[in-house]
Tab-separated table of C-alpha atoms in Angstrom:
chain	number	residue	atom	x	y	z
G	1	UNK	CA	0.111	-0.095	-0.047
G	2	UNK	CA	2.837	2.395	0.849
G	3	UNK	CA	4.248	1.509	-2.837
G	4	UNK	CA	0.793	2.493	-4.276
G	5	UNK	CA	0.885	5.694	-2.207
G	6	UNK	CA	4.014	6.876	-3.687
G	7	UNK	CA	3.937	5.222	-7.081
G	8	UNK	CA	7.125	6.141	-9.055
G	9	UNK	CA	9.272	6.668	-6.041
G	10	UNK	CA	12.757	6.196	-6.859
G	11	UNK	CA	12.119	6.148	-10.691
G	12	UNK	CA	14.203	9.411	-11.502
G	13	UNK	CA	17.295	10.328	-9.535
G	14	UNK	CA	17.672	11.992	-7.169
G	15	UNK	CA	14.711	11.148	-5.074
G	16	UNK	CA	13.416	13.947	-3.021
G	17	UNK	CA	14.096	13.315	0.917
G	18	UNK	CA	10.246	13.483	1.889
G	19	UNK	CA	9.618	10.618	-0.608
G	20	UNK	CA	11.978	8.584	0.927
G	21	UNK	CA	11.129	9.282	4.404
G	22	UNK	CA	7.402	9.183	3.929
G	23	UNK	CA	7.609	5.921	2.143
G	24	UNK	CA	9.633	4.187	4.952
G	25	UNK	CA	7.829	5.754	7.583
G	26	UNK	CA	4.421	4.611	6.009
G	27	UNK	CA	5.707	0.922	5.399
G	28	UNK	CA	6.956	1.044	9.263
G	29	UNK	CA	3.240	2.127	10.350
G	30	UNK	CA	1.566	-0.635	8.389
G	31	UNK	CA	3.701	-3.327	9.595
G	32	UNK	CA	3.419	-1.809	13.254
G	33	UNK	CA	-0.544	-1.653	13.119
G	34	UNK	CA	-0.942	-5.219	11.881
G	35	UNK	CA	1.202	-6.839	14.616
G	36	UNK	CA	-0.743	-4.677	17.113
G	37	UNK	CA	2.111	-2.013	17.963
G	38	UNK	CA	-0.070	0.958	18.519
G	39	UNK	CA	2.475	3.321	19.782
G	40	UNK	CA	5.156	2.511	16.846
G	41	UNK	CA	2.272	2.670	14.467
G	42	UNK	CA	0.927	6.278	15.431
G	43	UNK	CA	4.343	7.541	15.679
G	44	UNK	CA	5.285	6.321	12.094
G	45	UNK	CA	2.028	7.614	10.603
G	46	UNK	CA	2.750	11.155	11.861
G	47	UNK	CA	6.152	10.957	10.540
G	48	UNK	CA	4.841	10.116	7.039
G	49	UNK	CA	1.956	12.580	7.223
G	50	UNK	CA	4.448	15.271	8.261
G	51	UNK	CA	6.751	14.618	5.321
G	52	UNK	CA	3.873	14.509	2.784
G	53	UNK	CA	2.335	17.578	3.903
G	54	UNK	CA	5.491	19.503	3.344
G	55	UNK	CA	4.603	19.311	-0.315
G	56	UNK	CA	1.445	20.999	0.121
G	57	UNK	CA	-0.402	18.190	-2.134
G	58	UNK	CA	-3.637	17.385	-0.564
G	59	UNK	CA	-3.953	14.334	-2.716
G	60	UNK	CA	-0.645	12.872	-1.204
G	61	UNK	CA	-1.922	13.449	2.379
G	62	UNK	CA	-5.412	11.891	1.318
G	63	UNK	CA	-3.763	8.770	0.237
G	64	UNK	CA	-1.776	8.253	3.606
G	65	UNK	CA	-4.992	8.952	5.442
G	66	UNK	CA	-6.900	6.429	3.312
G	67	UNK	CA	-3.948	3.819	3.793
G	68	UNK	CA	-4.649	4.326	7.507
G	69	UNK	CA	-8.390	3.822	6.913
G	70	UNK	CA	-7.778	0.606	5.042
G	71	UNK	CA	-5.701	-1.060	7.790
G	72	UNK	CA	-8.700	-0.252	10.205
G	73	UNK	CA	-11.114	-1.880	7.723
G	74	UNK	CA	-8.788	-4.759	7.454
G	75	UNK	CA	-8.963	-5.256	11.184
G	76	UNK	CA	-12.577	-4.471	11.439
G	77	UNK	CA	-12.136	-1.097	13.180
G	78	UNK	CA	-15.136	0.452	11.323
G	79	UNK	CA	-14.984	4.206	12.358
G	80	UNK	CA	-15.102	7.277	10.460
G	81	UNK	CA	-12.003	8.107	8.321
G	82	UNK	CA	-12.086	11.521	9.542
G	83	UNK	CA	-8.430	12.275	8.443
G	84	UNK	CA	-9.524	11.739	4.777
G	85	UNK	CA	-12.791	13.680	5.319
G	86	UNK	CA	-11.135	16.735	6.062
G	87	UNK	CA	-9.230	16.515	2.847
G	88	UNK	CA	-12.131	15.213	0.414
G	89	UNK	CA	-12.962	18.485	-0.930
G	90	UNK	CA	-9.450	18.706	-2.444
G	91	UNK	CA	-8.776	15.138	-3.206
G	92	UNK	CA	-9.073	13.475	-6.539
G	93	UNK	CA	-12.093	11.214	-7.554
G	94	UNK	CA	-10.100	7.978	-7.439
G	95	UNK	CA	-9.404	8.745	-3.579
G	96	UNK	CA	-12.970	9.731	-2.847
G	97	UNK	CA	-14.268	6.607	-4.778
G	98	UNK	CA	-11.849	4.642	-2.590
G	99	UNK	CA	-12.961	6.484	0.656
G	100	UNK	CA	-16.787	5.450	-0.278
G	101	UNK	CA	-15.603	1.912	-0.914
G	102	UNK	CA	-14.030	1.512	2.479
G	103	UNK	CA	-17.048	3.021	4.168
G	104	UNK	CA	-19.027	0.163	2.479
G	105	UNK	CA	-21.209	2.555	0.307
G	106	UNK	CA	-19.167	2.359	-2.912
G	107	UNK	CA	-21.066	1.927	-6.112
G	108	UNK	CA	-20.452	-0.082	-9.290
G	109	UNK	CA	-20.171	3.152	-11.098
G	110	UNK	CA	-17.163	4.030	-9.065
G	111	UNK	CA	-15.336	0.625	-9.344
G	112	UNK	CA	-13.201	1.867	-12.368
G	113	UNK	CA	-11.726	4.380	-9.987
G	114	UNK	CA	-10.607	1.878	-7.591
G	115	UNK	CA	-7.226	-0.109	-7.301
G	116	UNK	CA	-7.509	-3.059	-9.668
G	117	UNK	CA	-7.868	-5.863	-6.995
G	118	UNK	CA	-11.049	-3.976	-5.589
G	119	UNK	CA	-12.918	-3.492	-8.437
G	120	UNK	CA	-14.445	-6.822	-8.670
G	121	UNK	CA	-15.793	-6.343	-4.898
G	122	UNK	CA	-17.352	-3.099	-5.635
G	123	UNK	CA	-18.734	-4.104	-9.081
G	124	UNK	CA	-20.621	-7.460	-8.344
G	125	UNK	CA	-21.531	-9.756	-5.476
G	126	UNK	CA	-18.033	-9.740	-4.016
G	127	UNK	CA	-17.400	-12.757	-1.934
G	128	UNK	CA	-16.847	-14.850	-5.122
G	129	UNK	CA	-13.997	-12.526	-6.038
G	130	UNK	CA	-12.163	-12.363	-2.812
G	131	UNK	CA	-10.231	-15.603	-3.431
G	132	UNK	CA	-8.652	-14.014	-6.582
G	133	UNK	CA	-7.221	-11.276	-4.682
G	134	UNK	CA	-3.334	-12.119	-4.470
G	135	UNK	CA	-2.153	-9.633	-2.182
G	136	UNK	CA	-3.040	-10.633	1.496
G	137	UNK	CA	-3.657	-6.999	2.841
G	138	UNK	CA	-5.660	-6.074	-0.116
G	139	UNK	CA	-7.665	-9.383	0.557
G	140	UNK	CA	-7.987	-8.520	4.173
G	141	UNK	CA	-9.301	-4.845	3.418
G	142	UNK	CA	-11.911	-6.368	0.669
G	143	UNK	CA	-13.021	-8.807	3.265
G	144	UNK	CA	-13.504	-5.967	5.629
G	145	UNK	CA	-15.550	-3.949	3.027
G	146	UNK	CA	-17.644	-6.971	2.555
G	147	UNK	CA	-18.471	-7.305	6.253
G	148	UNK	CA	-19.259	-3.813	6.633
G	149	UNK	CA	-21.672	-3.757	3.857
G	150	UNK	CA	-23.345	-6.769	5.064
G	151	UNK	CA	-22.032	-9.403	2.452
G	152	UNK	CA	-19.614	-11.383	4.216
G	153	UNK	CA	-20.562	-15.197	4.284
G	154	UNK	CA	-18.845	-17.674	6.571
G	155	UNK	CA	-16.362	-18.531	3.866
G	156	UNK	CA	-15.236	-14.718	3.757
G	157	UNK	CA	-14.471	-14.909	7.648
G	158	UNK	CA	-12.710	-18.026	7.059
G	159	UNK	CA	-10.537	-16.616	4.299
G	160	UNK	CA	-9.799	-13.611	6.348
G	161	UNK	CA	-8.845	-15.600	9.302
G	162	UNK	CA	-6.501	-17.681	7.227
G	163	UNK	CA	-5.221	-14.725	5.610
G	164	UNK	CA	-4.130	-12.921	8.908
G	165	UNK	CA	-3.127	-16.105	10.374
G	166	UNK	CA	-0.524	-17.074	7.633
G	167	UNK	CA	0.814	-13.585	7.789
G	168	UNK	CA	1.064	-13.512	11.559
G	169	UNK	CA	-0.855	-10.308	11.736
G	170	UNK	CA	-2.245	-10.088	15.212
G	171	UNK	CA	-4.493	-7.221	15.309
G	172	UNK	CA	-6.895	-8.270	12.103
G	173	UNK	CA	-6.659	-12.176	13.228
G	174	UNK	CA	-8.169	-11.306	16.704
G	175	UNK	CA	-10.852	-9.188	15.234
G	176	UNK	CA	-11.784	-11.760	12.521
G	177	UNK	CA	-11.575	-14.620	14.804
G	178	UNK	CA	-14.030	-12.521	17.357
G	179	UNK	CA	-16.504	-12.282	14.506
G	180	UNK	CA	-16.291	-16.068	13.942
G	181	UNK	CA	-16.756	-16.797	17.472
G	182	UNK	CA	-19.467	-14.257	17.954
G	183	UNK	CA	-21.325	-16.017	14.832
G	184	UNK	CA	-20.961	-19.532	16.461
G	185	UNK	CA	-22.379	-18.309	19.588
G	186	UNK	CA	-25.321	-16.770	18.033
G	187	UNK	CA	-25.990	-20.293	16.179
G	188	UNK	CA	-25.606	-22.247	19.259
G	189	UNK	CA	-22.563	-23.733	18.131
G	190	UNK	CA	-20.846	-23.539	21.663
G	191	UNK	CA	-18.208	-26.120	21.072
G	192	UNK	CA	-16.957	-24.105	18.003
G	193	UNK	CA	-17.399	-21.100	19.628
G	194	UNK	CA	-15.203	-22.323	22.720
G	195	UNK	CA	-12.515	-23.462	20.366
G	196	UNK	CA	-12.421	-20.005	18.833
G	197	UNK	CA	-12.270	-18.281	22.048
G	198	UNK	CA	-9.234	-20.545	22.945
G	199	UNK	CA	-7.408	-19.545	19.712
G	200	UNK	CA	-8.201	-15.767	20.566
G	201	UNK	CA	-6.548	-16.340	23.865
G	202	UNK	CA	-3.643	-17.924	22.507
G	203	UNK	CA	-2.922	-15.038	19.969
G	204	UNK	CA	-3.798	-12.057	22.635
G	205	UNK	CA	-1.273	-13.811	25.100
G	206	UNK	CA	1.412	-13.541	22.548
G	207	UNK	CA	0.705	-9.795	22.329
G	208	UNK	CA	1.834	-9.379	25.777
G	209	UNK	CA	5.619	-8.744	26.472
């Protein structure tokens, strides 16, 4: 996602310092957020945002805010993307479409403006296209959009859990396991719910120092 944000970074030497600093900080922000390190994640995001803001280009800062919001969606932290909304009026149409998509209110008409891996999710039923997304983070973001828009099947939940588990991403793994456990409890599958709760406890314990 950081590479997409700063597409072309390093393509023509010399690369401006702000590009290198922002790119590195944003990558560290993504990694720290996914492993559940809130302090490092917040610090690295603010560092990246400062570098991008130094250009005076709202579109660059908007993309950084959307990167953060996409991580939240991947981890089922469904909150308003306030950082982007403050920049919406000065953001390109593609950024506005992606923000709507993350909020679960994207339309098929906006699909061509989205990153390629997300277009099938926005343009059609969605769940069937999830498996075809190769990038694990993009797959988790798309799964979060499906859940947020009320289109997540049990297969979507299972794929999201498997994706987060394979990458060792504690924060989204805990969130998706929690949804699975809640649905199992609601369905009266108490043995399955208990198994999932034990798995949650295992992952949560690994987050402690």
